[in-house]
XYZ file of C-alpha atoms in Angstrom:
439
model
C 16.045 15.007 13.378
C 18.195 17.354 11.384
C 20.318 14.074 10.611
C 16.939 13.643 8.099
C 18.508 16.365 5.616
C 21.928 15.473 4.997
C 22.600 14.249 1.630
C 23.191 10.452 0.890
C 26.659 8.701 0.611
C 27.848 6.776 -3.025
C 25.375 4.714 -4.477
C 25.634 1.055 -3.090
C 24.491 -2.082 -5.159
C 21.331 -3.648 -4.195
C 22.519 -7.292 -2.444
C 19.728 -9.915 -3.183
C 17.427 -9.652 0.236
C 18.097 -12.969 2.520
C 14.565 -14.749 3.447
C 14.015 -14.446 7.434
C 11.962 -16.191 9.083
C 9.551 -14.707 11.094
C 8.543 -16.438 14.114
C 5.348 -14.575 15.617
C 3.155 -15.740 18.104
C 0.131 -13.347 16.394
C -3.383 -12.733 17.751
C -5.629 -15.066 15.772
C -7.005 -13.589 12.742
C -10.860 -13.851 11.642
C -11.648 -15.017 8.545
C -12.862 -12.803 6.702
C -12.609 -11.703 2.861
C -9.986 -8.991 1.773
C -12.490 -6.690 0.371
C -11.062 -3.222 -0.318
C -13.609 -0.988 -1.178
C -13.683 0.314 3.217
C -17.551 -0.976 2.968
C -18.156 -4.386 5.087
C -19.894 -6.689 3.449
C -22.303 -9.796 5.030
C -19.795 -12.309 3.667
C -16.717 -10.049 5.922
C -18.627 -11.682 9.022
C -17.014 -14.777 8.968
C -16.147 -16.980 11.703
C -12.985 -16.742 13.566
C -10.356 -19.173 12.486
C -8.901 -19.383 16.168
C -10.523 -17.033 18.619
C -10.233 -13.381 19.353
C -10.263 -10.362 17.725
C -6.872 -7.711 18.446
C -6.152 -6.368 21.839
C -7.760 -2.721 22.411
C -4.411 -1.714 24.276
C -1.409 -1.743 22.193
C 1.804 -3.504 23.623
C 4.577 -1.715 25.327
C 7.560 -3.089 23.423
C 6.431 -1.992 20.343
C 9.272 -1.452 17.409
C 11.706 1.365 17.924
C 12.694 1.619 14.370
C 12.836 5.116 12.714
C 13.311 6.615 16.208
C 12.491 6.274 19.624
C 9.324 8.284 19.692
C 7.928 5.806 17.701
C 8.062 2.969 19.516
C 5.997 4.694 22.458
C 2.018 4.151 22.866
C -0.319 6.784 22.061
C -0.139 10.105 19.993
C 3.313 11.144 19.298
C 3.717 15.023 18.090
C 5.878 17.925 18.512
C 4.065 20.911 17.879
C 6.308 24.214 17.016
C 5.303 27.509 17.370
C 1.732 28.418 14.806
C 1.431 24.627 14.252
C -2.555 23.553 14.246
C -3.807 21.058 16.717
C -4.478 17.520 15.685
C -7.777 16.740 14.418
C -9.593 15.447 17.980
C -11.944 13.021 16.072
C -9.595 10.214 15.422
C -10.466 6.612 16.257
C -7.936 4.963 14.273
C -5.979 1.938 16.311
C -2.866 3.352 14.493
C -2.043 5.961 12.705
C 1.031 7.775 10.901
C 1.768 11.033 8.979
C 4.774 11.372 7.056
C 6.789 13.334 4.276
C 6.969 10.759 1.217
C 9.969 12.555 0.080
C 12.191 13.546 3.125
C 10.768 10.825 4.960
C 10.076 12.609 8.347
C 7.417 11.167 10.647
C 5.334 14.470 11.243
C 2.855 12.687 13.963
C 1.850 9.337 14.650
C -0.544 7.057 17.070
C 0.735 3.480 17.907
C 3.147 4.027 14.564
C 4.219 0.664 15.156
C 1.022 -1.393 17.134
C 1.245 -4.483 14.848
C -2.073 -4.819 13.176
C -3.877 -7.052 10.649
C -3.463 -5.238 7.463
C -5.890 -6.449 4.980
C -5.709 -5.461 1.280
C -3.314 -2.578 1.886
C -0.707 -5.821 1.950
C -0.861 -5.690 -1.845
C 1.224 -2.610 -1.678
C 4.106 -5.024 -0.740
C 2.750 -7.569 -3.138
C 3.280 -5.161 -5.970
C 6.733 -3.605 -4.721
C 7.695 -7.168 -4.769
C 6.495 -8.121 -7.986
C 5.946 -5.524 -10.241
C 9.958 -5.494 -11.386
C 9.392 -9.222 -12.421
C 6.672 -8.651 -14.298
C 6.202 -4.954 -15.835
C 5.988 -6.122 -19.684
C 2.561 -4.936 -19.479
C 1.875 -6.693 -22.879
C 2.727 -10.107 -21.756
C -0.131 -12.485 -21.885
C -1.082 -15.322 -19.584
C -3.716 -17.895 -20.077
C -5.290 -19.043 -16.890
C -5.520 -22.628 -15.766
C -7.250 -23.823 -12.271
C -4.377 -23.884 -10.673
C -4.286 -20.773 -10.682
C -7.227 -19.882 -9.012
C -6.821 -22.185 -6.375
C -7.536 -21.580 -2.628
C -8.993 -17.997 -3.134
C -10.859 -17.203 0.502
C -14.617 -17.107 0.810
C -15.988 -13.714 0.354
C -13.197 -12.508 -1.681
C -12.649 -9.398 -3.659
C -12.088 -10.102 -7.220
C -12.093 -8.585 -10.271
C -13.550 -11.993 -12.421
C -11.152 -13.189 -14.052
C -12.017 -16.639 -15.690
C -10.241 -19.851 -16.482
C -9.109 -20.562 -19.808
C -9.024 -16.958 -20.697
C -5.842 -15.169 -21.750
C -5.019 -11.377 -19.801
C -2.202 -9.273 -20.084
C -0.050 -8.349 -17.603
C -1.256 -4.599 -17.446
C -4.736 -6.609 -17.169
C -3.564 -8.573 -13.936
C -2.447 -5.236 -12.379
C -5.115 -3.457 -12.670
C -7.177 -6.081 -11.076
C -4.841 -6.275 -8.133
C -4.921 -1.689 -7.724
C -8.136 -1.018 -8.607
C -10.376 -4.023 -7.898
C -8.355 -5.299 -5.307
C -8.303 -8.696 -6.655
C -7.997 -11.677 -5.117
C -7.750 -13.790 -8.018
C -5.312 -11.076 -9.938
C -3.052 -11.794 -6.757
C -3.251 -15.513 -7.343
C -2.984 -15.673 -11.006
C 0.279 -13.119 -10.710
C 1.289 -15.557 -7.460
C 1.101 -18.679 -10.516
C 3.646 -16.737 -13.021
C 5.847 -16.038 -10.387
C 6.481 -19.843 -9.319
C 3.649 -19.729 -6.753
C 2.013 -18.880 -3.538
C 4.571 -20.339 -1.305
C 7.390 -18.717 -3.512
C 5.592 -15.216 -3.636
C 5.234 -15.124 0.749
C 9.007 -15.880 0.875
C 9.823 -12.921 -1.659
C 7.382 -10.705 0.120
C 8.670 -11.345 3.546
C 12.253 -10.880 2.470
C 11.421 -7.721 0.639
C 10.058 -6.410 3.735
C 12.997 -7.355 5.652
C 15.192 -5.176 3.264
C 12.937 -2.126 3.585
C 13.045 -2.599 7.558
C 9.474 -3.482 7.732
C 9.525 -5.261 10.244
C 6.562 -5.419 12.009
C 5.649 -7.386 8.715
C 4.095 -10.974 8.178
C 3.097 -12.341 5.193
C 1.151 -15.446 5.287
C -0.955 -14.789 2.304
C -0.089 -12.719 -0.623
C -3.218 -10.819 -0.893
C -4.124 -9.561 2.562
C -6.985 -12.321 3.239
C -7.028 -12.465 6.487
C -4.703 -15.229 8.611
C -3.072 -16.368 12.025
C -0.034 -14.173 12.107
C -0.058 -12.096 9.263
C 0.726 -8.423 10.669
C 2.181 -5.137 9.830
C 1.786 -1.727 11.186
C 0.799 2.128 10.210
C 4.660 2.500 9.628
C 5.441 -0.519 7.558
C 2.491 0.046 5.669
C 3.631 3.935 4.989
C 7.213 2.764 4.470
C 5.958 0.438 2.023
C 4.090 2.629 0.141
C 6.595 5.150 -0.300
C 8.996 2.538 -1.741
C 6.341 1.497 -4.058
C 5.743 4.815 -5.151
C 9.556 5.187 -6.307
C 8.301 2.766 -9.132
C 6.517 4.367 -12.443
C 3.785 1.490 -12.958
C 3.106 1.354 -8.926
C 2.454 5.190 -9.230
C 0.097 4.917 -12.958
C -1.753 1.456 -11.150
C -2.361 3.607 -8.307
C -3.540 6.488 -9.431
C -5.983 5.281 -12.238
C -9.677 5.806 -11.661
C -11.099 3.629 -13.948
C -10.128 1.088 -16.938
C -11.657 -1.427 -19.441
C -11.292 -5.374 -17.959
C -11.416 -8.093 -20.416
C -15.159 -10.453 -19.767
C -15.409 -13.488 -20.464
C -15.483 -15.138 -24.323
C -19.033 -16.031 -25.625
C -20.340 -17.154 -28.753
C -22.813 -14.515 -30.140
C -26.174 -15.029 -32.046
C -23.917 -16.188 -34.801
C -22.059 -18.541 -33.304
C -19.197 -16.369 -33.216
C -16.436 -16.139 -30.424
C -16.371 -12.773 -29.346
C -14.824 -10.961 -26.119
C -16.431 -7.929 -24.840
C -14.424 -5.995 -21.433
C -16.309 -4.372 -18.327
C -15.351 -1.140 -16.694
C -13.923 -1.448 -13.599
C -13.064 1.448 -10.944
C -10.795 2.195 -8.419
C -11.753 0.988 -4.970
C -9.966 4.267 -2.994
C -13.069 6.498 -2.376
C -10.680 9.153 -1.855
C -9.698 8.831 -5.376
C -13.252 8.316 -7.050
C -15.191 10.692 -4.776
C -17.726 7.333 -4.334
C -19.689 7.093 -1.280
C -20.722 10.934 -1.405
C -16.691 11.681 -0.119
C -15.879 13.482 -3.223
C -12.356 13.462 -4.658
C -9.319 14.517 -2.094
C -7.373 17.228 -3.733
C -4.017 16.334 -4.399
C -4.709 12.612 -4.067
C -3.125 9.705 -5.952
C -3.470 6.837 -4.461
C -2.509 4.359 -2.614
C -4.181 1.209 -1.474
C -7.396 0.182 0.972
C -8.401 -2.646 2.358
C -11.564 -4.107 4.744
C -11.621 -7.692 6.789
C -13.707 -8.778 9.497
C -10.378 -8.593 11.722
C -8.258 -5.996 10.436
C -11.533 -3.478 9.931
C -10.661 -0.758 7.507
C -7.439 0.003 6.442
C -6.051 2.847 4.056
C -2.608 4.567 2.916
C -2.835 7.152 0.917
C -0.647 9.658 -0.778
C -1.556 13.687 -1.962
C 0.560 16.528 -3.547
C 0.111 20.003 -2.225
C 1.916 23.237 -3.553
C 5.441 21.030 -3.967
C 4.158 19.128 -0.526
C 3.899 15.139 -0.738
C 2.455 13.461 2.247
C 1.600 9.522 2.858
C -1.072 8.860 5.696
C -1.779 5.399 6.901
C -4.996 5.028 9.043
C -5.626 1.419 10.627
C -8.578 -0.037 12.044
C -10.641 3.412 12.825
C -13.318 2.770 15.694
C -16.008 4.936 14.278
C -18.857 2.864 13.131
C -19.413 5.358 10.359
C -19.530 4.810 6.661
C -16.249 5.620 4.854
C -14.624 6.621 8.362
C -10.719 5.489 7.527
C -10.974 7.575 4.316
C -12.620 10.804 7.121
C -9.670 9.956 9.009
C -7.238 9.774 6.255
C -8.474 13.346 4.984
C -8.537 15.080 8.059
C -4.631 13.993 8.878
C -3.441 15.159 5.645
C -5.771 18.194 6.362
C -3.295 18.568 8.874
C 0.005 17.548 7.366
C -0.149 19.768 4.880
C -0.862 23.159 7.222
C 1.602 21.894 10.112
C 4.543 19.979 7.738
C 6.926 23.068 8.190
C 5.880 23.844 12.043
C 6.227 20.554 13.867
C 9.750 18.922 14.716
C 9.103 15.323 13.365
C 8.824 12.472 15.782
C 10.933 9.742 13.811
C 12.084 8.856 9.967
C 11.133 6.675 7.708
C 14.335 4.430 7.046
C 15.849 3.400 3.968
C 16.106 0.037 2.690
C 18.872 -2.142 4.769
C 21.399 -2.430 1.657
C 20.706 1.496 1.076
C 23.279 3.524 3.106
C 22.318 7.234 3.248
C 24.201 8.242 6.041
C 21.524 9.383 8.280
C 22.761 7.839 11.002
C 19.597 5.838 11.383
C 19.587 2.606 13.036
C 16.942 -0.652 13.440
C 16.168 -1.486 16.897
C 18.388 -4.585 17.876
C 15.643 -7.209 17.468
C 12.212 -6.980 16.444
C 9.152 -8.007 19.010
C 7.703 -11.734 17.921
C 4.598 -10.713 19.769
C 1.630 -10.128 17.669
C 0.410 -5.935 18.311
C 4.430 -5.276 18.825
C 7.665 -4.001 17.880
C 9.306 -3.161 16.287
C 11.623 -0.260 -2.912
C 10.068 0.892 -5.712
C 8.468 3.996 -8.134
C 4.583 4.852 -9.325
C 3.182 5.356 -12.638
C 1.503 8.047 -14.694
C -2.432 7.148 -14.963
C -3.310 4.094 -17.010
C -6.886 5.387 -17.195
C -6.112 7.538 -19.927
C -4.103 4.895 -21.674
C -7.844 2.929 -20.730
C -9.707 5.502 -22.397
C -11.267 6.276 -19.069
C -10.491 9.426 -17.164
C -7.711 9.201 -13.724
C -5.407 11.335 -12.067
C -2.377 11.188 -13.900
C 0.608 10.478 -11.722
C 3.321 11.472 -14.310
C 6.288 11.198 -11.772
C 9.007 12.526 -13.699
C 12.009 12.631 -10.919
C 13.608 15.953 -11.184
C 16.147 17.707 -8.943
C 17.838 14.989 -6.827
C 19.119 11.362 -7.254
C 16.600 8.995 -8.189
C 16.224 5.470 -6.835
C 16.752 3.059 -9.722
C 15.853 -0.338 -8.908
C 17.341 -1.637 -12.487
C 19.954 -3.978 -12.427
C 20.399 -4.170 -9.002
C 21.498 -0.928 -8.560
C 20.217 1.612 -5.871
C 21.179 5.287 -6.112
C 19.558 6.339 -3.198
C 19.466 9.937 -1.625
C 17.922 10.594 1.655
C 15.254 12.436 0.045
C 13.309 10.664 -2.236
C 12.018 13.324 -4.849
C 8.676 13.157 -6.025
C 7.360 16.137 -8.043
C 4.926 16.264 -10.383
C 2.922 13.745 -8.337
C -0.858 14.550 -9.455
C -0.947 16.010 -12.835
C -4.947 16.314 -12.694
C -6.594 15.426 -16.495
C -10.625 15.751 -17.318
C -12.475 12.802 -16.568
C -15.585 11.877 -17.855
């Protein structure tokens, strides 16, 4: 793996991602309601639109991409000399602990077991989107339409019809209350659902997440939508390359417009609702109390994915990204346990482990690590085998967050603008948790 610190080659234009079609002959997926908040609800235990739930054993062709350790079943480590143990309480399906800035793979568990991802899909959503539409001023009024064909039992944040929301509105629906109908309505301005699943499936396809389906943009659950503990990782960390991905995913809590009434007086007003962040690593909810160094990223609960979680911490110049799938604990808030206890880990055994595998740059990226894709990706469900965050809106909300004021020093940045992608192997991200009072 010392390939993983050479510098990058000349900058390389970004080439517009082609769409690829996806043929995969998934397990069939529950529905269930992309609720985010890692507590199941009644309403998450739906019927199952086709039959089973996933295969205990993951498949033996799983993905090879980002190194050849990772396409192997079980836990994959290499400890070096003084390097702790892994935590022995994990129950996670998958698992994967990596180095958001070098992008070394410091231990994984079925890295690429293709899984249902729930909510933590909207990580891609955003990467995808959030260039299109990061005016966070512009206003949309919702029609019907746009709320069309949002699953039973979903999350939402309530927005109404007929009401006008700003764009920094919409995101902040989608981040913190991991909503549906923020998904949809966003889906709408961008030409539509159907339009939004092609973008998101190409975009995937340029970061080399390929153990990705997208059926629906939101993470509800359906028959062959998949990704795994290493797409969902790689995802994150080129979301996190993105100033508003970082501020969205870092902010605790933040004013949400209601719904317009007439008062006493027969007067149209508009009053707003606080809403808060659904990550209980972030808010400290649930009795977890907050991670240090956290800042995000994205959870997500279904009847057939179970929980899911990626999140990112700083330590002493240290970032980390840890994506836990599916733990089999039966315990409250277990994927967020699991989640801390791994970066527990990372962050005493980063410099005394030989990493297992890399996460790859984008396909149109050239950073002359010498990494390769695996030839073709498994079309069996359970196989095979960019962007930057932003500083926390909750202040700008008048609510307290943890600030994520990214400011990209020492190194070449990734700038998605105009096309163009200066990309260096390492992906700097300092500054990552600038911690402010909250209330």
């Amino acid at each position: 793996m010392s390939a993983m610190k050479k510098t990058a080659k000349s900058s390389l234009l970004v080439t517009s991602a082609t769409l690829l079609t996806l043929s995969l002959t998934a397990t069939a997926i529950a529905t269930g309601p992309a609720v985010a908040d890692g507590t199941p609800t009644p309403s998450q235990k739906g019927t199952p639109k086709a039959s089973a739930s996933p295969s205990a054993t993951p498949p033996a062709d799983m993905s090879t991409v980002g190194g050849a350790q990772l396409g192997k079943a079980g836990t994959q480590v290499n400890l070096g000399t003084g390097a702790p143990v892994l935590p022995k309480d994990l129950s996670a399906r998958s698992w994967v602990v990596a180095d958001a800035e070098s992008g070394d793979v410091l231990a994984a568990h079925n890295a690429h077991w293709r899984l249902a991802p729930a909510s933590t899909l909207k990580m891609l959503f955003a990467d995808t989107l959030l260039p299109k539409f990061s005016q966070r001023d512009e206003k949309h009024k919702v029609v019907p339409s746009d709320l069309a064909g949002i699953g039973p039992g979903s999350s939402v944040v309530g927005i109404k019809e007929d009401e006008t929301y700003t764009v920094q509105d919409l995101w902040r629906g989608v981040f913190l209350s991991s909503g549906n109908d923020a998904v949809r309505v966003l889906s709408a301005m961008n030409g539509g659902l159907d339009k939004t699943v092609q973008e998101m499936n190409a975009h995937a396809e340029e970061l080399q997440a390929r153990d990705t389906h997208v059926v629906s943009p939101d993470g509800y659950d359906e028959v062959g939508q998949v990704s795994s503990a290493y797409d969902l990782t790689l995802i994150a960390r080129s979301g996190l390359q993105k100033k508003d991905f970082r501020d969205y995913a870092s902010t605790v809590r933040a004013k949400f417009p209601g719904e317009t009434k007439k008062n006493k007086k027969g007067k149209k007003t508009r009053t707003s609702f606080e809403i808060q962040n659904t990550n209980r690593l972030l808010t400290g909810a649930g009795g977890l109390g907050v991670y240090k160094g956290i800042a995000g990223v994205k959870n997500g609960n279904t009847s057939n994915a179970g929980s899911t979680f990626t999140g990112v911490a700083e330590r002493d110049g240290k970032v980390l990204l840890v994506t836990v799938m599916n733990p089999q604990k039966e315990e409250n808030n277990e994927v967020y346990k699991e989640t801390a206890r791994l970066l527990d880990w990372g962050f005493q055994a980063a410099d005394k482990v030989q990493p297992v595998g890399e996460l790859v740059p984008p396909r149109s990226a050239d950073t002359g690590t010498g990494a390769q894709p695996d030839a073709e990706a498994s079309g069996e469900a359970g196989g095979s085998g960019d962007g930057s965050p932003v500083a926390a809106s909750a202040q700008e909300a008048g609510s307290g967050g943890i600030g994520v004021a990214l400011g990209i020093t020492g190194g070449v940045l990734v700038l998605l603008a105009g096309g163009a992608f200066l990309v260096n192997r390492r992906w700097p991200l300092p500054d990552l948790v600038r911690r402010r009072p909250r209330p």
